[in-house]
Amino acid sequence: MKYTNPILPGFYPDPSVCRVGDDFYMVTSSFEYFPGVPVFHSQDLVHWQQIGHCLTRQSQLNLEGAKASGGIYAPTIRYHDGRFYMITTDTTGIGNFIVHTEDPAGEWSDPIQVNHGGIDPSLFWDDDGTCYYASNALWMPRERGCYVSPINIETGQLQWPKSKLLWSGIGGKYPEAPHIYKKDGWYYLIIAEGGTEFGHMISVARSRAVDGPYESCPHNPLLSHRSTANPIQSTGHGDFFEDAQGDWWVVFLGVRHSSYPLVHHMGRETYLAPVTWTEDGWPLINEGRLVDINMVVDRAGPEQLGLLNRDFRDDFSSVTLDFRWNFCRNPQPDSWRVGQAGGGLQLQCLPEDLDGIGPKAWLGLRQQHFYTTAETELDFAPSNQEEAGLTAYMNERYHAEISVVADGHGGRAICLRKRCGELRTEQRFDLSGKGAVKLRIVAEEEHLHFEHASEGSTFTEVGTMETRALSTEMAGGFTGLYWALYATSNGVSGKNSATFRNFDYQPSYHDKEWDRYLEPVTAAPVAD
Ligand code: 6LW
């Protein structure tokens, strides 16, 4: 089997996988974006297709007032007795909760709250059918580490008066992300520690009883790329699973950097590596080696080296949105429309601007490739302070956009704005005519180029932005860069809508990011 990491490029952190027969299901964190917790399906672990989201209704996920990187943290997905369960934390709302379904591509239940603090909840069913809840307890006035208690899965009620501390790890900060598995009479507890930055790692302990005592593995940490020159950094927060052939795997998060000193702007991404077991029953990730961009694993499976090119074009003619689209917090229901005759996404100019956390007219998808373009064609006749355009958006304080605005003399102008913390610049450029305007962001590893074109003319670049200035290291938080279509009336009440006729996302085929790591001529998919 050959495949290229990350298996989910772009902002898809904290992955968790379960298997049902030959089908694998994966979920990742979603923070302040809506719908929450994307669900993916695969049969070969390399090609993943999004089949929906767990949290599609405001009654399941109310993100009103959620700060950037608030909302939904690390989810766990498990399957038991005909039902899928997803447990996660709404950090700005109801805390830890479970939803369930029999169809992971369909609707999930309303939340069942779990009265336990901390983040990174997980579920484990023992052979006698008892279900256990595990999570960390960072936010509780208790010893840092990972805790367990039996749980009534129907009610969310923990069955012990107090959850029990299982393990605090090997000394890294933030012992978190516990998952429990049972194999050959051992209970294995894997956790993440060291923090989600460069010190991140996965460590393991085991016990003959689910509630301990747990002994630390002699070759911990199981995985860490810290202080190495590997292009994948910050590896941690993993989940193990077994395939139908009895082989074990781990999915985990990591980041790819764009420049030195290391910064990253596409968020924490999802990686895959094989897990094997030593003779004395301890797991090894990738035989104890670092995990590579291009993986050759001695197991049956796809021979798929090279970037899975994810060209994506949407004319918004469908009445439902493609799963990759997200709103920033819950959308205001009447502020957006798709599926109209002739297509197009209509966004109403809402008063909230890109700097605010109120309801925005904003629809975005993740930047997943270093070298790629995002392009849209916009019909818009702004008045007063109305504005509509295309933004490269990390959060309210870190974003850069090209937009169409009113010029104050009955005409229109192009506006290029860069917001980087307390620094903010805005430039205006002439725009003639009243027709549709094309807006484009061309992304290279270290720069974004902002361009526009009137009907019938070629693109003109009006400025660039360093990707470093929008990186997580600058902007903070746990998310990654989105490219979003938006409309706003900038604080006053607006009357107009903007119509985006289409959106086009095109990673460059011979993507330079991959050329660095690929064996010769493997940028194209390897033929069977
Ligand atoms: C989280 C924690 C982590 O829940 O980051 O990297 C936090 N790991 O486990 C948010 O993703």
XYZ file of C-alpha atoms and ligand atoms in Angstrom:
539
model
C 0.000 0.000 0.000
C 1.215 3.483 -0.867
C -0.408 6.735 0.084
C 0.366 10.380 0.678
C -0.128 12.218 3.963
C -2.069 14.177 5.055
C -5.087 12.029 4.223
C -7.273 15.056 5.033
C -5.313 18.201 4.127
C -6.330 21.541 5.606
C -7.981 22.320 8.922
C -9.197 18.863 10.080
C -7.733 18.310 13.569
C -8.353 15.774 16.333
C -9.392 12.870 14.054
C -11.253 9.836 15.349
C -12.178 6.698 13.380
C -14.500 3.733 13.830
C -15.012 0.737 11.555
C -18.150 -1.198 10.675
C -17.310 -4.205 8.498
C -15.317 -2.836 5.579
C -16.402 0.766 6.134
C -14.411 3.357 8.048
C -15.979 6.529 9.434
C -13.982 9.522 10.599
C -14.854 12.769 12.405
C -12.781 15.876 13.190
C -13.150 19.081 15.243
C -15.008 22.105 13.900
C -14.799 24.911 16.546
C -16.919 27.975 15.631
C -17.884 26.682 12.199
C -21.284 25.324 11.287
C -22.450 22.662 10.604
C -20.313 21.016 13.271
C -18.181 17.839 13.206
C -17.727 16.702 9.597
C -18.198 12.959 8.963
C -16.099 11.143 6.331
C -16.339 7.631 4.904
C -13.690 5.437 3.318
C -13.181 1.817 2.396
C -9.443 1.992 1.757
C -8.248 4.589 4.343
C -6.788 6.743 1.563
C -9.813 8.059 -0.316
C -12.158 9.795 2.114
C -15.482 11.236 1.117
C -17.438 13.548 3.320
C -20.942 12.131 3.897
C -22.334 14.784 6.220
C -21.980 16.444 9.604
C -23.032 15.299 13.076
C -24.315 18.710 14.195
C -26.598 20.253 11.595
C -29.235 21.963 13.751
C -28.995 24.963 16.037
C -30.711 22.836 18.717
C -27.594 20.615 18.656
C -25.039 23.388 18.334
C -25.644 27.004 19.244
C -22.527 29.006 18.420
C -23.979 32.403 19.217
C -21.279 34.458 20.905
C -18.645 31.712 20.516
C -15.201 33.245 20.283
C -12.796 32.244 17.528
C -11.616 28.664 18.255
C -14.440 28.231 20.774
C -17.334 25.892 20.050
C -16.624 22.254 19.216
C -13.389 20.568 20.316
C -12.132 17.071 19.688
C -14.821 14.474 18.869
C -14.692 10.671 19.211
C -16.761 8.382 16.962
C -17.648 4.826 18.017
C -20.044 2.125 16.785
C -21.828 -0.206 19.172
C -24.762 -2.521 18.720
C -26.120 -0.985 15.513
C -25.602 2.610 16.551
C -22.984 5.277 15.900
C -22.067 7.529 18.814
C -20.179 10.810 18.620
C -19.035 12.441 21.838
C -17.455 15.897 21.936
C -17.249 19.163 23.872
C -19.101 22.382 23.115
C -16.614 24.601 24.910
C -18.794 27.691 24.742
C -22.096 25.930 25.303
C -23.220 22.734 26.984
C -19.806 21.146 27.625
C -19.451 17.411 26.993
C -22.275 15.670 25.134
C -23.177 12.647 23.019
C -25.219 12.409 19.828
C -26.124 9.154 18.097
C -27.595 7.818 14.875
C -28.099 4.621 12.925
C -27.180 6.400 9.690
C -23.971 8.453 9.926
C -24.847 10.200 6.656
C -28.211 11.261 8.041
C -29.481 13.247 10.990
C -27.954 12.712 14.432
C -29.904 12.854 17.698
C -30.270 15.833 19.990
C -27.393 16.181 22.464
C -27.266 14.070 25.623
C -25.246 16.085 28.107
C -22.524 14.468 30.214
C -21.905 16.091 33.548
C -18.100 15.992 33.551
C -15.711 18.879 32.978
C -12.663 18.787 30.771
C -12.248 18.181 27.059
C -11.537 15.340 24.628
C -14.209 12.875 25.774
C -14.103 9.303 24.490
C -16.186 6.129 24.820
C -15.113 2.521 25.272
C -17.320 -0.597 25.483
C -15.894 -3.481 27.497
C -16.646 -7.119 26.641
C -19.424 -7.275 29.262
C -21.240 -4.402 27.526
C -20.315 -1.728 30.100
C -19.638 1.594 28.457
C -16.882 3.807 29.864
C -16.433 7.524 29.477
C -12.887 8.937 29.449
C -11.698 12.540 29.135
C -9.120 14.861 30.572
C -9.967 17.200 33.409
C -8.099 20.374 32.520
C -10.895 22.578 33.617
C -11.611 20.827 36.881
C -9.901 21.582 40.180
C -8.374 18.101 40.060
C -5.053 16.581 39.171
C -4.234 16.955 35.494
C -4.587 13.721 33.593
C -7.099 11.394 32.012
C -10.111 10.188 33.960
C -12.610 7.351 33.545
C -16.064 6.401 34.765
C -18.738 3.985 33.548
C -21.520 5.879 31.814
C -25.172 5.201 31.066
C -25.025 5.813 27.337
C -28.762 6.512 27.094
C -28.819 9.255 29.743
C -25.217 10.460 29.841
C -25.170 9.812 33.589
C -21.753 8.833 34.967
C -22.064 5.727 37.148
C -19.400 6.547 39.712
C -19.779 9.505 42.108
C -16.361 10.712 40.967
C -14.400 9.770 37.855
C -11.058 8.065 38.510
C -7.648 9.386 37.465
C -6.025 6.807 35.189
C -2.782 8.355 34.046
C -1.071 11.725 33.714
C 1.342 10.744 30.952
C 5.123 10.986 30.808
C 5.461 14.558 31.970
C 4.353 16.592 28.961
C 1.963 19.456 29.536
C -1.777 18.972 28.882
C -2.325 15.206 29.156
C -5.461 14.912 27.004
C -7.225 13.048 24.206
C -7.539 9.690 26.030
C -8.783 6.655 24.122
C -9.079 3.175 25.638
C -8.820 -0.077 23.617
C -8.763 -3.720 24.679
C -6.454 -6.274 23.058
C -5.272 -9.682 24.255
C -6.472 -9.085 27.807
C -4.784 -5.662 28.131
C -6.476 -2.293 28.376
C -4.430 0.238 26.425
C -4.793 3.937 27.116
C -3.341 6.334 24.555
C -3.206 10.034 25.274
C -1.811 13.215 23.726
C 0.548 15.374 25.738
C 3.041 18.189 25.314
C 0.434 20.637 23.998
C -0.760 20.892 20.415
C 2.294 22.930 19.349
C 5.809 21.649 18.612
C 6.099 19.494 21.738
C 3.048 17.429 20.838
C 3.185 13.635 21.223
C 1.218 10.428 21.674
C 2.037 8.199 24.637
C 0.587 4.896 25.830
C 0.053 2.986 29.061
C -1.615 -0.371 29.773
C -3.351 -2.224 32.558
C -5.081 -5.533 33.233
C -8.108 -3.610 34.594
C -9.926 -0.782 32.864
C -9.568 1.496 35.891
C -5.883 0.766 36.388
C -3.247 0.825 37.629
C -1.705 1.746 34.263
C 2.003 1.231 33.524
C 3.733 3.523 31.068
C 5.184 1.967 27.898
C 9.001 1.721 28.092
C 9.391 3.231 24.624
C 7.172 6.279 25.136
C 6.484 8.607 23.482
C 4.913 6.472 20.815
C 4.976 9.339 18.346
C 6.607 12.748 18.388
C 8.215 14.769 15.604
C 9.564 17.410 17.971
C 13.024 18.812 17.185
C 13.186 16.892 13.911
C 13.493 18.249 10.370
C 10.478 16.214 9.250
C 8.057 18.290 7.091
C 5.222 17.103 9.351
C 5.394 18.709 12.800
C 3.335 18.898 15.998
C 2.149 15.293 15.621
C -0.222 14.125 18.330
C -3.844 13.552 19.322
C -4.368 10.126 17.756
C -6.990 7.401 17.629
C -6.208 3.697 16.998
C -8.424 1.309 15.062
C -8.250 -2.175 13.605
C -9.112 -3.015 10.000
C -11.026 -6.079 8.808
C -7.707 -7.918 8.213
C -6.681 -7.432 11.848
C -4.085 -4.743 11.079
C -4.010 -1.702 13.331
C -3.725 1.946 12.311
C -3.610 5.374 13.879
C -5.037 8.663 12.664
C -3.526 11.733 14.270
C -3.062 15.453 13.706
C 0.018 17.248 12.428
C 0.907 20.449 10.602
C 2.900 21.404 7.520
C 4.831 24.655 7.658
C 5.174 27.350 5.053
C 8.411 29.105 6.037
C 11.224 29.379 8.568
C 11.049 29.983 11.518
C 8.186 27.533 11.399
C 4.667 28.841 10.991
C 1.579 27.201 9.518
C -1.602 28.679 8.125
C -3.666 25.711 6.874
C -4.471 24.422 10.338
C -3.851 21.032 11.891
C -4.439 18.270 9.366
C -5.213 14.525 9.549
C -2.480 11.916 9.009
C -2.460 8.110 8.857
C 0.199 5.609 9.960
C 0.339 1.847 10.564
C 0.431 0.465 14.091
C 2.159 -2.836 14.884
C 2.649 -4.648 18.197
C 5.899 -5.759 19.771
C 6.351 -9.278 21.108
C 5.769 -8.023 24.626
C 2.521 -6.410 23.603
C 3.303 -2.726 23.185
C 2.179 -0.760 20.132
C 4.576 0.892 17.691
C 3.545 3.667 15.329
C 5.175 3.260 11.891
C 7.624 0.720 13.411
C 8.897 3.448 15.714
C 9.994 5.704 12.846
C 8.821 9.215 12.027
C 5.788 9.395 9.744
C 6.401 10.587 6.183
C 4.477 12.563 3.621
C 4.738 9.590 1.247
C 4.106 6.284 2.948
C 4.915 2.813 1.665
C 3.300 0.249 3.982
C 3.633 -3.511 3.597
C -0.114 -4.039 3.568
C -2.662 -4.560 0.795
C -4.387 -1.390 -0.340
C -4.338 1.441 -2.837
C -1.140 2.486 -4.592
C -1.955 6.156 -4.475
C 1.097 8.333 -4.147
C 0.628 11.994 -4.839
C -1.800 14.656 -3.934
C -5.422 13.748 -4.309
C -6.297 16.738 -6.422
C -9.477 18.251 -5.125
C -10.595 20.638 -7.837
C -13.942 21.967 -6.794
C -16.389 24.140 -8.689
C -19.805 25.190 -7.469
C -22.400 27.206 -9.351
C -24.768 26.966 -6.381
C -27.587 25.632 -8.575
C -28.287 22.799 -6.141
C -30.767 23.504 -3.343
C -28.386 21.901 -0.854
C -24.875 23.065 -0.128
C -21.880 20.854 -0.828
C -20.644 19.431 2.509
C -17.361 21.295 2.288
C -19.097 24.665 2.736
C -19.271 26.082 6.254
C -20.857 29.070 7.880
C -18.985 31.021 10.524
C -21.245 30.302 13.520
C -24.936 29.559 12.887
C -26.187 31.325 9.783
C -29.057 33.780 9.895
C -31.657 31.725 7.968
C -32.871 34.375 5.530
C -29.435 35.870 4.802
C -28.331 33.351 2.161
C -29.891 31.524 -0.752
C -28.820 28.859 -3.263
C -30.637 26.668 -5.784
C -32.199 29.526 -7.689
C -32.921 29.398 -11.424
C -29.622 30.300 -13.089
C -27.651 29.332 -9.999
C -25.655 31.645 -7.809
C -25.222 32.177 -4.096
C -27.101 35.183 -2.820
C -25.774 36.780 0.355
C -27.612 39.632 2.006
C -25.477 42.543 3.250
C -25.750 42.037 7.026
C -24.486 44.765 9.382
C -21.860 42.478 10.967
C -18.465 42.863 9.301
C -15.564 40.438 9.133
C -14.132 41.772 12.414
C -17.211 40.845 14.455
C -18.558 37.662 16.032
C -22.238 38.410 15.366
C -24.211 36.765 12.542
C -22.271 37.257 9.320
C -23.201 36.661 5.692
C -20.201 34.384 5.166
C -19.784 31.026 3.416
C -16.347 29.445 3.308
C -14.272 26.360 2.731
C -10.827 25.328 3.888
C -7.597 26.091 2.067
C -6.194 22.575 1.703
C -3.231 23.064 -0.615
C -0.314 25.477 -0.499
C -0.496 26.204 -4.252
C -4.040 26.810 -5.381
C -6.498 29.428 -6.558
C -9.934 30.494 -5.388
C -12.064 32.417 -7.849
C -15.586 33.790 -7.931
C -17.712 35.928 -10.225
C -19.754 38.530 -8.438
C -22.857 40.540 -9.380
C -23.166 43.393 -6.944
C -24.426 46.976 -6.966
C -23.383 48.340 -3.542
C -24.596 51.508 -1.953
C -23.252 53.393 1.080
C -20.880 51.150 3.030
C -21.947 47.864 1.498
C -19.216 45.477 0.463
C -19.015 41.924 -0.921
C -16.018 39.841 -1.819
C -13.606 36.995 -1.228
C -11.658 36.735 2.028
C -8.717 34.655 3.215
C -9.963 34.261 6.747
C -8.239 32.866 9.845
C -10.414 34.605 12.411
C -12.001 38.000 13.191
C -8.630 39.610 13.848
C -6.620 37.981 11.072
C -7.949 38.081 7.531
C -7.300 39.652 4.107
C -9.861 40.251 1.386
C -10.600 41.663 -2.024
C -14.065 43.121 -2.433
C -16.365 45.362 -4.452
C -17.524 48.551 -2.701
C -19.315 51.792 -3.614
C -16.881 54.593 -4.617
C -19.035 57.374 -3.107
C -19.689 58.927 -6.549
C -22.305 56.539 -7.887
C -19.744 54.034 -9.154
C -17.854 51.102 -7.717
C -14.299 50.387 -6.592
C -12.152 47.410 -5.694
C -11.067 47.311 -2.071
C -8.072 45.381 -0.738
C -8.047 45.099 3.046
C -5.532 43.397 5.298
C -6.205 42.937 8.984
C -3.501 41.502 11.144
C -4.267 42.006 14.838
C -4.182 45.737 15.578
C -2.749 46.551 12.149
C -5.208 47.292 9.409
C -4.679 48.633 5.896
C -7.171 49.381 3.186
C -6.530 50.372 -0.424
C -9.024 51.255 -3.150
C -8.634 50.743 -6.894
C -10.683 51.980 -9.846
C -13.335 49.706 -11.226
C -15.144 50.716 -14.389
C -18.487 49.448 -15.642
C -21.397 47.910 -13.837
C -21.085 44.272 -14.929
C -19.968 41.168 -13.083
C -16.538 41.254 -11.474
C -14.234 38.292 -11.067
C -12.245 38.111 -7.829
C -9.391 35.694 -7.361
C -6.886 34.717 -4.678
C -3.833 32.903 -5.983
C -2.098 31.079 -3.150
C 1.550 30.223 -3.063
C 3.214 28.750 -0.041
C 4.359 32.083 1.392
C 2.101 34.619 -0.339
C -1.480 35.182 -1.362
C -2.090 37.305 -4.482
C -5.318 39.280 -4.745
C -6.663 39.845 -8.261
C -9.757 41.118 -10.060
C -11.080 41.215 -13.622
C -14.033 42.952 -15.213
C -16.070 41.081 -17.828
C -13.992 40.461 -20.924
C -10.678 41.529 -19.417
C -7.772 39.661 -17.851
C -6.913 39.585 -14.145
C -5.052 42.486 -12.512
C -3.181 41.926 -9.258
C -3.812 44.621 -6.650
C -1.679 43.309 -3.805
C -0.296 40.397 -1.846
C -0.353 39.178 1.743
C 2.218 37.030 3.478
C 0.674 33.734 4.593
C 2.907 34.041 7.682
C 0.823 37.052 8.762
C -2.304 34.860 8.794
C -0.634 31.856 10.407
C -1.748 30.157 13.599
C 1.483 31.344 15.214
C 0.331 34.961 14.561
C -3.429 34.591 14.859
C -3.567 32.045 17.692
C -6.290 29.455 18.078
C -6.865 25.970 16.745
C -8.292 26.539 13.281
C -6.914 27.015 9.739
C -7.357 29.355 6.815
C -10.754 29.512 5.108
C -11.569 31.081 1.782
C -14.964 32.672 2.132
C -17.519 34.579 0.119
C -19.063 37.329 2.186
C -21.282 40.422 2.123
C -21.657 43.157 4.722
C -23.109 46.620 5.146
C -20.335 47.454 7.642
C -22.337 48.330 10.729
C -25.275 50.179 9.208
C -28.370 48.408 7.947
C -27.935 47.297 4.338
C -30.525 46.805 1.634
C -28.691 44.992 -1.120
C -27.645 41.415 -1.728
C -24.595 40.164 -3.564
C -24.840 37.283 -6.012
C -21.801 35.063 -6.391
C -22.359 33.244 -9.694
C -19.850 30.524 -8.887
C -16.816 29.493 -6.904
C -13.796 27.669 -8.277
C -11.050 26.034 -6.199
C -8.095 24.733 -8.217
C -5.008 23.261 -6.587
C -2.122 23.397 -9.059
C -1.693 19.896 -10.406
C 2.072 19.630 -10.139
C 1.870 21.120 -6.750
C 5.262 22.314 -5.602
C 4.509 21.352 -2.019
C 4.440 17.704 -3.089
C 7.240 17.849 -5.632
C 9.564 18.324 -2.696
C 8.672 14.980 -1.180
C 7.585 12.800 -4.052
C 9.589 10.093 -5.668
C 10.278 10.970 -9.330
C 7.185 11.352 -11.520
C 4.679 10.308 -8.912
C 2.783 13.598 -8.835
C 0.204 11.897 -11.033
C -1.783 9.016 -9.549
C -0.024 5.695 -10.053
C -1.950 3.539 -12.534
C -3.136 0.104 -11.403
C -7.994 19.637 21.907
C -6.808 18.959 22.312
C -5.932 19.369 21.248
O -9.219 19.299 22.131
O -6.266 20.614 20.826
O -4.198 18.831 19.880
C -7.516 20.932 21.364
N -5.075 18.597 20.760
O -6.853 17.582 22.448
C -8.397 21.519 20.305
O -8.263 20.851 19.095
